[in-house]
């Protein structure tokens, strides 16, 4: 149980700012055109404009209450140049560079940060239905217009990792500095790992992702207080100024700490094996992370993943039916089983989530082979094949010649196979 009064509280949460880049040939939308767009998207939104026309306010009616947003339409040349448009590829990159106008939706996130961010995405997609790209000013990254429309079309919010980025900075001596952008708006400190090898960056980036999810779900523990991100993954964090006293950080030292890389930012450390009071970079966890780590996932995040996996299960089933006999494709499902010490059910969280290689699947069941070694379920064995009820489904994944796809990204895979674009959210 999280006791909130003992959790670290972020002092100042910045506004969340998401931007839609409009097609090059598209003029800036008028207030009336914005009203028509949200009406066609069937969003319960009221737009209000001040007397001078310089400010637009949007009020979105949600089940939990009314969400307020500020809307701006302006020239793209006024945007900061530090955004990572390089994440876009080919025609998406060219379209983003050619854009002349943008629509920005900004807000202060509510207590349900994922719900607030999803509402912000849905409003942005409705206001700019033909957007060629979305820029996240807090996370310093860009996504395609199709990705914006995919996330807005779902009834389930995207993963927390969709709303922050992990940047990697390398020096000439194969040292790495990993750090996040985008977490502070969600009430979490930004996270750093310094003093590690370049070759360990991918594994430690995964560690940062999971620590961030843990902090977002359970709260940020006080600095220099031990916590576990997963099985045998003991960690502490220190404010970056104090953390730099414990490690030779280059890159990531004082010379690199400008306004965007300071503030409420913590450096992750592992207690030393020789002396728990001595802290060191968490590089000793790299082999464990690269093998088969068990990270802690909160019940709330498990439920979110399950809901999205079920919502987009028809896409998984259609692709599995089409490519089941193609050796270049693999289809996996994650099923949650009650553990031996909680055999009557797992309402208290007593579930172990296991991956299965799928041989055949229907809307109700799956024929699969267990890929993991169970830790707390004696009736299952790694390599065992059987038919299992999809009521146990919590996640799925597809390995294809185009890469790995999940419920978050499967619509992109389907479009690639069909060579089409996502439709605007118009009814």
Coordinates of N, CA and C in Angstrom, one line a residue, residues 40-269:
X40 N -17.7 17.1 -35.9 CA -17.7 15.9 -36.7 C -17.0 14.7 -36.0
X41 N -16.1 15.0 -35.1 CA -15.5 13.9 -34.3 C -16.4 13.4 -33.2
X42 N -17.6 14.1 -33.0 CA -18.5 13.7 -32.0 C -17.9 13.8 -30.6
X43 N -17.0 14.7 -30.3 CA -16.5 14.9 -29.0 C -17.4 15.9 -28.2
X44 N -17.7 15.6 -27.0 CA -18.5 16.5 -26.2 C -17.6 17.7 -25.7
X45 N -17.3 18.6 -26.6 CA -16.4 19.7 -26.4 C -17.1 21.0 -26.7
X46 N -16.9 22.0 -25.8 CA -17.3 23.4 -26.1 C -16.1 24.3 -26.2
X47 N -16.0 25.0 -27.4 CA -14.9 25.9 -27.6 C -15.4 27.3 -27.3
X48 N -14.5 28.1 -26.6 CA -14.8 29.5 -26.3 C -13.6 30.3 -26.7
X49 N -13.9 31.5 -27.3 CA -12.9 32.4 -27.8 C -13.1 33.8 -27.1
X50 N -11.9 34.4 -26.7 CA -12.1 35.7 -26.0 C -12.4 36.8 -27.1
X51 N -12.7 38.0 -26.6 CA -13.2 39.0 -27.4 C -12.2 39.4 -28.5
X52 N -10.9 39.4 -28.2 CA -9.9 39.7 -29.2 C -9.6 38.6 -30.2
X53 N -10.1 37.4 -29.9 CA -9.8 36.2 -30.7 C -8.4 35.7 -30.5
X54 N -7.7 36.1 -29.5 CA -6.3 35.7 -29.3 C -6.2 34.4 -28.5
X55 N -7.3 34.0 -27.8 CA -7.2 32.8 -27.0 C -8.5 32.0 -27.2
X56 N -8.2 30.7 -27.3 CA -9.3 29.7 -27.4 C -9.2 28.7 -26.2
X57 N -10.4 28.5 -25.6 CA -10.5 27.6 -24.5 C -11.4 26.5 -24.9
X58 N -11.0 25.2 -24.5 CA -11.8 24.1 -24.8 C -12.2 23.4 -23.5
X59 N -13.5 23.1 -23.4 CA -14.0 22.3 -22.2 C -14.6 21.0 -22.7
X60 N -13.9 19.9 -22.2 CA -14.3 18.6 -22.6 C -15.0 17.9 -21.5
X61 N -16.2 17.4 -21.8 CA -16.9 16.7 -20.8 C -16.5 15.2 -20.7
X62 N -15.9 14.8 -19.6 CA -15.5 13.4 -19.4 C -16.3 12.8 -18.2
X63 N -16.4 11.5 -18.1 CA -17.2 10.8 -17.0 C -16.7 11.3 -15.7
X64 N -15.4 11.6 -15.5 CA -14.9 12.1 -14.2 C -15.1 13.6 -14.0
X65 N -15.6 14.3 -15.0 CA -15.7 15.8 -14.8 C -15.3 16.5 -16.1
X66 N -15.2 17.8 -16.0 CA -14.8 18.6 -17.1 C -13.3 18.9 -17.2
X67 N -12.7 18.7 -18.3 CA -11.3 19.0 -18.5 C -11.2 20.3 -19.3
X68 N -10.3 21.1 -18.9 CA -10.1 22.4 -19.6 C -8.7 22.4 -20.3
X69 N -8.7 22.9 -21.5 CA -7.5 23.0 -22.4 C -7.4 24.4 -23.0
X70 N -6.2 24.8 -23.3 CA -5.9 26.0 -24.1 C -5.5 25.6 -25.5
X71 N -6.0 26.3 -26.5 CA -5.7 25.9 -27.9 C -5.0 27.1 -28.5
X72 N -4.0 26.8 -29.3 CA -3.3 27.8 -30.0 C -3.1 27.4 -31.5
X73 N -3.2 28.3 -32.4 CA -2.9 28.1 -33.8 C -1.8 29.1 -34.2
X74 N -0.7 28.6 -34.8 CA 0.4 29.5 -35.1 C 1.3 28.9 -36.1
X75 N 2.3 29.7 -36.5 CA 3.3 29.3 -37.5 C 4.3 28.3 -36.9
X76 N 4.7 27.3 -37.7 CA 5.6 26.3 -37.3 C 7.0 26.9 -37.1
X77 N 7.3 28.0 -37.7 CA 8.6 28.6 -37.6 C 8.9 29.1 -36.2
X78 N 7.8 29.2 -35.4 CA 8.0 29.7 -34.0 C 8.2 28.5 -33.0
X79 N 8.2 27.3 -33.5 CA 8.5 26.2 -32.6 C 9.9 26.0 -32.3
X80 N 10.3 25.5 -31.1 CA 11.7 25.2 -30.7 C 12.3 24.2 -31.7
X81 N 13.6 24.4 -31.9 CA 14.3 23.6 -32.9 C 14.9 22.3 -32.3
X82 N 14.7 22.1 -31.0 CA 15.3 20.9 -30.4 C 14.5 19.6 -30.5
X83 N 13.3 19.7 -31.2 CA 12.5 18.5 -31.3 C 13.1 17.5 -32.2
X84 N 12.9 16.2 -31.9 CA 13.5 15.1 -32.6 C 12.7 14.7 -33.8
X85 N 12.7 15.5 -34.8 CA 12.0 15.1 -36.0 C 12.6 14.0 -36.7
X86 N 13.9 13.7 -36.3 CA 14.6 12.6 -37.0 C 14.0 11.2 -36.7
X87 N 13.1 11.2 -35.6 CA 12.4 9.9 -35.4 C 11.4 9.6 -36.5
X88 N 11.0 10.6 -37.2 CA 10.1 10.4 -38.3 C 10.9 9.9 -39.5
X89 N 10.3 9.2 -40.4 CA 11.0 8.6 -41.5 C 10.4 9.0 -42.8
X90 N 11.2 9.1 -43.9 CA 10.7 9.2 -45.3 C 9.7 10.3 -45.4
X91 N 8.6 9.9 -46.0 CA 7.5 10.9 -46.3 C 7.0 11.6 -45.1
X92 N 7.0 10.9 -43.9 CA 6.5 11.6 -42.7 C 7.5 12.7 -42.3
X93 N 8.8 12.5 -42.4 CA 9.8 13.5 -42.1 C 9.6 14.7 -43.1
X94 N 9.5 14.4 -44.3 CA 9.3 15.5 -45.3 C 8.1 16.3 -45.1
X95 N 7.0 15.6 -44.8 CA 5.7 16.3 -44.5 C 5.8 17.2 -43.3
X96 N 6.5 16.7 -42.3 CA 6.6 17.5 -41.0 C 7.5 18.8 -41.3
X97 N 8.5 18.6 -42.1 CA 9.4 19.8 -42.4 C 8.6 20.8 -43.2
X98 N 7.8 20.4 -44.1 CA 7.0 21.3 -45.0 C 5.9 22.0 -44.3
X99 N 5.5 21.5 -43.2 CA 4.3 22.1 -42.5 C 4.5 23.6 -42.2
X100 N 3.5 24.4 -42.4 CA 3.7 25.8 -42.1 C 2.9 26.3 -40.9
X101 N 1.9 25.5 -40.5 CA 1.1 25.9 -39.3 C 0.9 24.7 -38.4
X102 N 0.6 25.0 -37.1 CA 0.3 24.0 -36.1 C -0.9 24.4 -35.3
X103 N -1.4 23.3 -34.6 CA -2.4 23.5 -33.6 C -1.9 22.9 -32.3
X104 N -1.9 23.7 -31.2 CA -1.3 23.2 -30.0 C -2.5 23.1 -28.9
X105 N -2.5 22.0 -28.2 CA -3.4 21.8 -27.1 C -2.6 21.7 -25.8
X106 N -2.8 22.5 -24.8 CA -2.0 22.5 -23.6 C -3.0 22.4 -22.4
X107 N -2.5 21.8 -21.3 CA -3.3 21.7 -20.1 C -2.4 21.3 -18.9
X108 N -3.0 21.5 -17.8 CA -2.4 20.9 -16.6 C -3.1 19.6 -16.3
X109 N -2.3 18.5 -16.2 CA -2.8 17.2 -16.1 C -3.5 17.0 -14.7
X110 N -4.6 16.2 -14.7 CA -5.4 15.9 -13.5 C -4.7 14.8 -12.8
X111 N -5.4 14.4 -11.7 CA -4.9 13.3 -10.9 C -4.7 12.0 -11.7
X112 N -5.6 11.7 -12.6 CA -5.5 10.6 -13.5 C -4.7 11.1 -14.7
X113 N -3.4 11.0 -14.6 CA -2.6 11.6 -15.6 C -2.7 10.9 -17.0
X114 N -2.8 9.6 -17.0 CA -3.0 8.9 -18.3 C -4.4 9.3 -19.0
X115 N -5.4 9.4 -18.1 CA -6.7 9.8 -18.6 C -6.7 11.2 -19.2
X116 N -6.0 12.1 -18.5 CA -5.8 13.5 -18.9 C -5.1 13.5 -20.3
X117 N -4.0 12.8 -20.4 CA -3.2 12.8 -21.6 C -4.0 12.2 -22.8
X118 N -4.8 11.2 -22.5 CA -5.6 10.6 -23.6 C -6.6 11.6 -24.0
X119 N -7.3 12.3 -23.1 CA -8.2 13.3 -23.5 C -7.6 14.4 -24.3
X120 N -6.3 14.8 -23.9 CA -5.6 15.8 -24.7 C -5.3 15.3 -26.1
X121 N -4.9 14.0 -26.3 CA -4.7 13.4 -27.6 C -6.0 13.4 -28.4
X122 N -7.1 13.0 -27.8 CA -8.3 12.9 -28.5 C -8.8 14.3 -29.0
X123 N -8.6 15.3 -28.2 CA -9.0 16.7 -28.6 C -8.1 17.2 -29.7
X124 N -6.8 16.9 -29.6 CA -5.9 17.3 -30.7 C -6.2 16.7 -32.0
X125 N -6.5 15.3 -32.0 CA -6.8 14.6 -33.2 C -8.1 15.1 -33.8
X126 N -9.0 15.5 -33.0 CA -10.3 16.1 -33.5 C -10.1 17.5 -34.1
X127 N -9.3 18.3 -33.5 CA -9.1 19.7 -34.0 C -8.3 19.7 -35.3
X128 N -7.3 18.7 -35.4 CA -6.5 18.6 -36.6 C -6.6 17.2 -37.2
X129 N -7.7 16.9 -37.8 CA -7.9 15.5 -38.3 C -6.9 15.1 -39.4
X130 N -6.3 16.0 -40.1 CA -5.3 15.6 -41.2 C -3.9 15.9 -40.8
X131 N -3.6 15.9 -39.5 CA -2.3 16.2 -39.0 C -1.2 15.3 -39.6
X132 N -0.1 15.8 -40.0 CA 1.0 15.0 -40.6 C 2.0 14.5 -39.5
X133 N 2.0 15.1 -38.4 CA 2.8 14.7 -37.3 C 2.3 15.3 -36.0
X134 N 2.7 14.7 -34.9 CA 2.4 15.2 -33.5 C 3.8 15.4 -32.8
X135 N 3.9 16.6 -32.2 CA 5.1 16.9 -31.5 C 4.7 17.0 -30.0
X136 N 5.5 16.3 -29.2 CA 5.3 16.4 -27.7 C 6.4 17.3 -27.2
X137 N 6.1 18.5 -26.8 CA 7.1 19.4 -26.4 C 7.7 19.1 -25.0
X138 N 7.0 18.4 -24.2 CA 7.5 17.9 -22.9 C 8.5 16.8 -23.0
X139 N 8.2 15.9 -23.9 CA 9.1 14.7 -24.1 C 10.1 14.9 -25.2
X140 N 10.1 16.0 -25.9 CA 11.1 16.4 -26.9 C 11.1 15.3 -28.0
X141 N 9.9 14.8 -28.4 CA 9.9 13.9 -29.5 C 8.7 14.1 -30.4
X142 N 8.8 13.4 -31.6 CA 7.7 13.5 -32.6 C 7.2 12.1 -32.9
X143 N 5.9 12.1 -33.3 CA 5.2 10.9 -33.7 C 4.5 11.2 -35.0
X144 N 4.2 10.2 -35.8 CA 3.4 10.4 -37.0 C 2.0 10.8 -36.7
X145 N 1.4 11.4 -37.7 CA -0.1 11.7 -37.6 C -0.9 10.5 -37.4
X146 N -0.5 9.4 -38.1 CA -1.2 8.1 -37.9 C -1.2 7.7 -36.5
X147 N 0.0 7.8 -35.8 CA 0.1 7.4 -34.4 C -0.8 8.2 -33.5
X148 N -0.9 9.5 -33.8 CA -1.9 10.3 -33.1 C -3.3 9.8 -33.2
X149 N -3.7 9.5 -34.5 CA -5.1 9.1 -34.7 C -5.3 7.7 -34.1
X150 N -4.3 6.8 -34.1 CA -4.5 5.5 -33.5 C -4.7 5.6 -32.0
X151 N -3.9 6.4 -31.3 CA -4.1 6.6 -29.9 C -5.4 7.2 -29.5
X152 N -5.8 8.2 -30.4 CA -7.1 8.9 -30.1 C -8.3 8.0 -30.3
X153 N -8.2 7.0 -31.3 CA -9.3 6.2 -31.6 C -9.6 5.1 -30.6
X154 N -8.6 4.8 -29.7 CA -8.8 3.7 -28.7 C -9.6 4.2 -27.6
X155 N -10.3 3.3 -26.9 CA -11.0 3.7 -25.7 C -10.1 3.6 -24.5
X156 N -8.9 3.1 -24.7 CA -8.0 2.9 -23.6 C -6.8 3.9 -23.8
X157 N -6.3 4.5 -22.7 CA -5.1 5.4 -22.9 C -3.9 4.6 -23.3
X158 N -3.0 5.3 -24.0 CA -1.7 4.6 -24.4 C -0.9 4.3 -23.2
X159 N 0.2 3.5 -23.4 CA 1.1 3.2 -22.3 C 1.8 4.5 -21.7
X160 N 2.1 4.5 -20.4 CA 2.9 5.6 -19.9 C 4.1 6.0 -20.7
X161 N 4.8 4.9 -21.2 CA 6.0 5.1 -21.9 C 5.8 5.9 -23.2
X162 N 4.6 6.1 -23.7 CA 4.3 6.9 -24.8 C 4.5 8.4 -24.6
X163 N 4.5 8.8 -23.3 CA 4.5 10.2 -23.0 C 5.8 10.7 -22.3
X164 N 6.8 9.9 -22.4 CA 8.2 10.4 -22.0 C 9.2 9.7 -22.9
X165 N 10.3 10.3 -23.0 CA 11.4 9.7 -23.8 C 12.6 9.5 -23.0
X166 N 13.4 8.5 -23.4 CA 14.7 8.3 -22.8 C 15.8 8.6 -23.8
X167 N 16.6 9.7 -23.5 CA 17.6 10.1 -24.4 C 19.0 9.5 -24.0
X168 N 19.8 9.1 -25.0 CA 21.1 8.6 -24.7 C 22.2 9.5 -25.3
X169 N 23.1 9.9 -24.4 CA 24.2 10.7 -24.9 C 25.5 9.9 -24.7
X170 N 26.4 9.9 -25.7 CA 27.6 9.1 -25.7 C 28.8 10.0 -25.9
X171 N 29.9 9.6 -25.2 CA 31.2 10.3 -25.5 C 32.1 9.4 -26.3
X172 N 33.3 10.0 -26.5 CA 34.3 9.2 -27.3 C 34.9 8.0 -26.6
X173 N 34.7 7.9 -25.3 CA 35.3 6.8 -24.6 C 34.2 5.7 -24.3
X174 N 33.2 5.7 -25.1 CA 32.1 4.7 -24.9 C 31.4 4.7 -23.6
X175 N 31.3 5.9 -23.0 CA 30.5 6.1 -21.8 C 29.2 6.7 -22.2
X176 N 28.2 6.4 -21.4 CA 26.8 6.8 -21.7 C 26.1 7.5 -20.6
X177 N 25.3 8.4 -21.0 CA 24.4 9.1 -20.0 C 23.0 9.0 -20.5
X178 N 22.1 8.4 -19.8 CA 20.7 8.2 -20.1 C 19.8 9.1 -19.3
X179 N 18.9 9.7 -19.9 CA 18.0 10.6 -19.1 C 16.6 10.8 -19.8
X180 N 15.6 11.1 -19.0 CA 14.3 11.2 -19.5 C 13.9 12.6 -19.7
X181 N 12.8 12.8 -20.5 CA 12.1 14.1 -20.7 C 10.6 13.7 -20.7
X182 N 9.8 14.5 -20.0 CA 8.3 14.3 -20.1 C 7.7 13.8 -18.8
X183 N 8.4 13.3 -17.9 CA 7.9 12.7 -16.6 C 7.3 13.8 -15.7
X184 N 8.0 15.0 -15.6 CA 7.7 15.9 -14.6 C 6.2 16.4 -14.7
X185 N 5.7 16.6 -15.9 CA 4.3 17.0 -16.1 C 3.3 16.0 -15.5
X186 N 3.8 14.7 -15.3 CA 2.9 13.7 -14.8 C 3.1 13.5 -13.3
X187 N 3.9 14.4 -12.6 CA 4.0 14.4 -11.2 C 5.2 13.5 -10.7
X188 N 6.1 13.2 -11.6 CA 7.2 12.3 -11.4 C 8.5 13.0 -11.6
X189 N 9.5 12.7 -10.9 CA 10.9 13.3 -11.2 C 11.3 12.7 -12.5
X190 N 12.2 13.5 -13.2 CA 12.9 12.9 -14.4 C 14.0 12.0 -13.8
X191 N 14.4 11.0 -14.7 CA 15.3 10.0 -14.2 C 16.6 10.0 -15.1
X192 N 17.7 9.8 -14.4 CA 19.0 9.7 -15.1 C 19.7 8.4 -14.7
X193 N 20.6 7.9 -15.6 CA 21.6 6.9 -15.3 C 22.9 7.4 -15.9
X194 N 24.0 7.5 -15.1 CA 25.2 8.1 -15.5 C 26.4 7.1 -15.2
X195 N 27.5 7.3 -15.8 CA 28.7 6.5 -15.5 C 28.6 5.0 -15.9
X196 N 27.9 4.8 -17.1 CA 27.8 3.4 -17.6 C 28.3 3.3 -19.0
X197 N 28.5 2.1 -19.4 CA 29.0 1.8 -20.8 C 28.0 2.0 -21.9
X198 N 28.5 2.4 -23.0 CA 27.6 2.6 -24.1 C 26.8 1.3 -24.5
X199 N 27.5 0.2 -24.4 CA 26.9 -1.1 -24.8 C 25.8 -1.5 -23.8
X200 N 25.7 -0.9 -22.7 CA 24.7 -1.2 -21.7 C 23.5 -0.3 -21.8
X201 N 23.5 0.6 -22.7 CA 22.5 1.6 -22.8 C 21.1 1.1 -23.0
X202 N 20.9 0.1 -23.9 CA 19.6 -0.5 -24.2 C 19.0 -1.1 -23.0
X203 N 19.7 -1.9 -22.2 CA 19.2 -2.6 -21.1 C 18.9 -1.6 -20.0
X204 N 19.7 -0.6 -19.8 CA 19.5 0.4 -18.7 C 18.3 1.3 -19.1
X205 N 18.1 1.5 -20.4 CA 17.0 2.3 -20.9 C 15.7 1.6 -20.5
X206 N 15.7 0.2 -20.6 CA 14.5 -0.6 -20.2 C 14.3 -0.5 -18.7
X207 N 15.4 -0.4 -17.9 CA 15.3 -0.2 -16.5 C 14.6 1.1 -16.2
X208 N 15.1 2.2 -16.8 CA 14.5 3.5 -16.6 C 13.0 3.5 -16.9
X209 N 12.6 2.9 -18.1 CA 11.2 2.8 -18.4 C 10.4 2.2 -17.3
X210 N 10.9 1.1 -16.7 CA 10.1 0.4 -15.7 C 10.1 1.1 -14.4
X211 N 11.2 1.7 -14.0 CA 11.2 2.6 -12.8 C 10.2 3.7 -13.0
X212 N 10.2 4.3 -14.1 CA 9.3 5.4 -14.4 C 7.8 5.0 -14.2
X213 N 7.5 3.8 -14.8 CA 6.1 3.3 -14.7 C 5.8 3.0 -13.2
X214 N 6.8 2.5 -12.5 CA 6.6 2.2 -11.1 C 6.3 3.4 -10.3
X215 N 7.1 4.5 -10.5 CA 6.9 5.8 -9.8 C 5.6 6.4 -10.2
X216 N 5.2 6.3 -11.4 CA 3.9 6.9 -11.9 C 2.7 6.2 -11.2
X217 N 2.8 4.9 -11.0 CA 1.7 4.1 -10.4 C 1.7 4.2 -8.9
X218 N 2.9 4.1 -8.3 CA 3.0 3.9 -6.9 C 3.5 5.1 -6.1
X219 N 3.9 6.2 -6.8 CA 4.5 7.3 -6.2 C 6.0 7.3 -6.1
X220 N 6.6 8.4 -6.0 CA 8.1 8.5 -6.0 C 8.5 8.4 -4.5
X221 N 9.4 7.4 -4.2 CA 9.8 7.3 -2.8 C 10.8 8.4 -2.5
X222 N 11.0 8.7 -1.2 CA 11.9 9.8 -0.9 C 13.3 9.5 -1.4
X223 N 14.2 10.5 -1.6 CA 15.5 10.2 -2.1 C 16.3 9.4 -1.0
X224 N 17.3 8.7 -1.5 CA 18.1 7.8 -0.7 C 17.4 6.8 0.1
X225 N 16.2 6.4 -0.4 CA 15.4 5.4 0.2 C 15.3 4.2 -0.8
X226 N 15.6 3.0 -0.3 CA 15.6 1.8 -1.1 C 14.2 1.5 -1.7
X227 N 14.1 1.0 -2.9 CA 12.9 0.4 -3.5 C 13.3 -0.7 -4.5
X228 N 12.4 -1.5 -4.9 CA 12.6 -2.5 -5.8 C 11.8 -2.3 -7.1
X229 N 12.5 -2.3 -8.3 CA 11.8 -2.2 -9.5 C 11.3 -3.5 -10.1
X230 N 11.8 -4.6 -9.4 CA 11.4 -6.0 -9.8 C 12.2 -6.9 -9.0
X231 N 12.1 -8.2 -9.3 CA 12.8 -9.2 -8.6 C 14.3 -9.0 -8.6
X232 N 14.9 -8.8 -7.4 CA 16.3 -8.7 -7.2 C 16.8 -7.4 -7.9
X233 N 16.0 -6.4 -8.0 CA 16.4 -5.1 -8.6 C 16.3 -4.0 -7.6
X234 N 17.2 -4.0 -6.6 CA 17.2 -3.0 -5.6 C 17.8 -1.7 -6.1
X235 N 17.2 -0.6 -5.8 CA 17.6 0.7 -6.3 C 17.4 1.8 -5.3
X236 N 18.1 2.9 -5.4 CA 17.8 4.1 -4.8 C 17.9 5.3 -5.8
X237 N 17.4 6.4 -5.5 CA 17.7 7.6 -6.3 C 18.1 8.7 -5.4
X238 N 19.0 9.6 -6.0 CA 19.4 10.8 -5.4 C 19.2 12.0 -6.3
X239 N 18.9 13.2 -5.7 CA 18.8 14.4 -6.5 C 20.1 14.5 -7.3
X240 N 20.0 15.0 -8.6 CA 21.1 14.9 -9.5 C 22.4 15.6 -8.9
X241 N 22.2 16.7 -8.2 CA 23.4 17.4 -7.6 C 24.1 16.4 -6.7
X242 N 23.4 15.8 -5.8 CA 24.0 14.9 -4.8 C 24.5 13.6 -5.5
X243 N 23.8 13.1 -6.5 CA 24.2 11.9 -7.2 C 25.5 12.1 -7.9
X244 N 25.8 13.2 -8.4 CA 27.1 13.4 -9.1 C 28.3 13.3 -8.2
X245 N 28.1 13.4 -6.9 CA 29.2 13.2 -6.0 C 29.6 11.8 -5.8
X246 N 28.7 10.8 -6.3 CA 29.0 9.4 -6.1 C 29.5 8.7 -7.3
X247 N 29.7 9.4 -8.5 CA 30.0 8.8 -9.7 C 30.8 9.7 -10.6
X248 N 31.7 9.2 -11.3 CA 32.5 10.0 -12.3 C 31.6 10.1 -13.6
X249 N 30.9 11.2 -13.7 CA 29.8 11.3 -14.7 C 30.3 12.2 -15.9
X250 N 30.7 11.6 -16.9 CA 31.0 12.3 -18.1 C 30.7 11.3 -19.3
X251 N 29.7 11.6 -20.1 CA 28.8 12.8 -20.1 C 27.8 12.7 -18.9
X252 N 27.1 13.8 -18.7 CA 26.1 13.9 -17.7 C 26.5 14.6 -16.4
X253 N 27.7 15.2 -16.5 CA 28.2 15.9 -15.3 C 27.7 17.3 -15.3
X254 N 28.3 18.2 -14.4 CA 27.8 19.5 -14.2 C 27.8 20.3 -15.5
X255 N 28.8 20.1 -16.4 CA 28.9 20.9 -17.6 C 27.7 20.6 -18.5
X256 N 27.0 19.5 -18.4 CA 25.8 19.2 -19.2 C 24.5 19.6 -18.6
X257 N 24.5 20.2 -17.5 CA 23.3 20.4 -16.7 C 22.7 21.8 -17.0
X258 N 22.0 22.0 -18.2 CA 21.3 23.2 -18.4 C 19.9 23.1 -17.9
X259 N 19.0 24.1 -18.2 CA 17.7 24.1 -17.6 C 16.9 22.8 -17.9
X260 N 17.1 22.3 -19.1 CA 16.3 21.1 -19.5 C 16.8 19.8 -18.8
X261 N 18.0 19.9 -18.2 CA 18.6 18.6 -17.6 C 19.0 18.8 -16.2
X262 N 18.3 19.8 -15.5 CA 18.4 20.0 -14.1 C 17.1 19.9 -13.4
X263 N 16.9 20.7 -12.4 CA 15.6 20.7 -11.7 C 15.3 19.5 -11.0
X264 N 14.0 19.0 -10.9 CA 13.7 17.8 -10.2 C 14.0 16.6 -11.0
X265 N 15.2 16.2 -10.9 CA 15.7 15.1 -11.7 C 16.6 14.2 -10.7
X266 N 16.4 12.9 -10.8 CA 17.1 12.0 -9.9 C 18.0 11.0 -10.7
X267 N 19.1 10.7 -10.1 CA 20.0 9.7 -10.7 C 19.8 8.4 -10.0
X268 N 19.6 7.3 -10.7 CA 19.4 6.0 -10.2 C 20.7 5.3 -9.8
X269 N 20.7 4.6 -8.7 CA 21.9 3.9 -8.2 C 21.4 2.5 -7.7

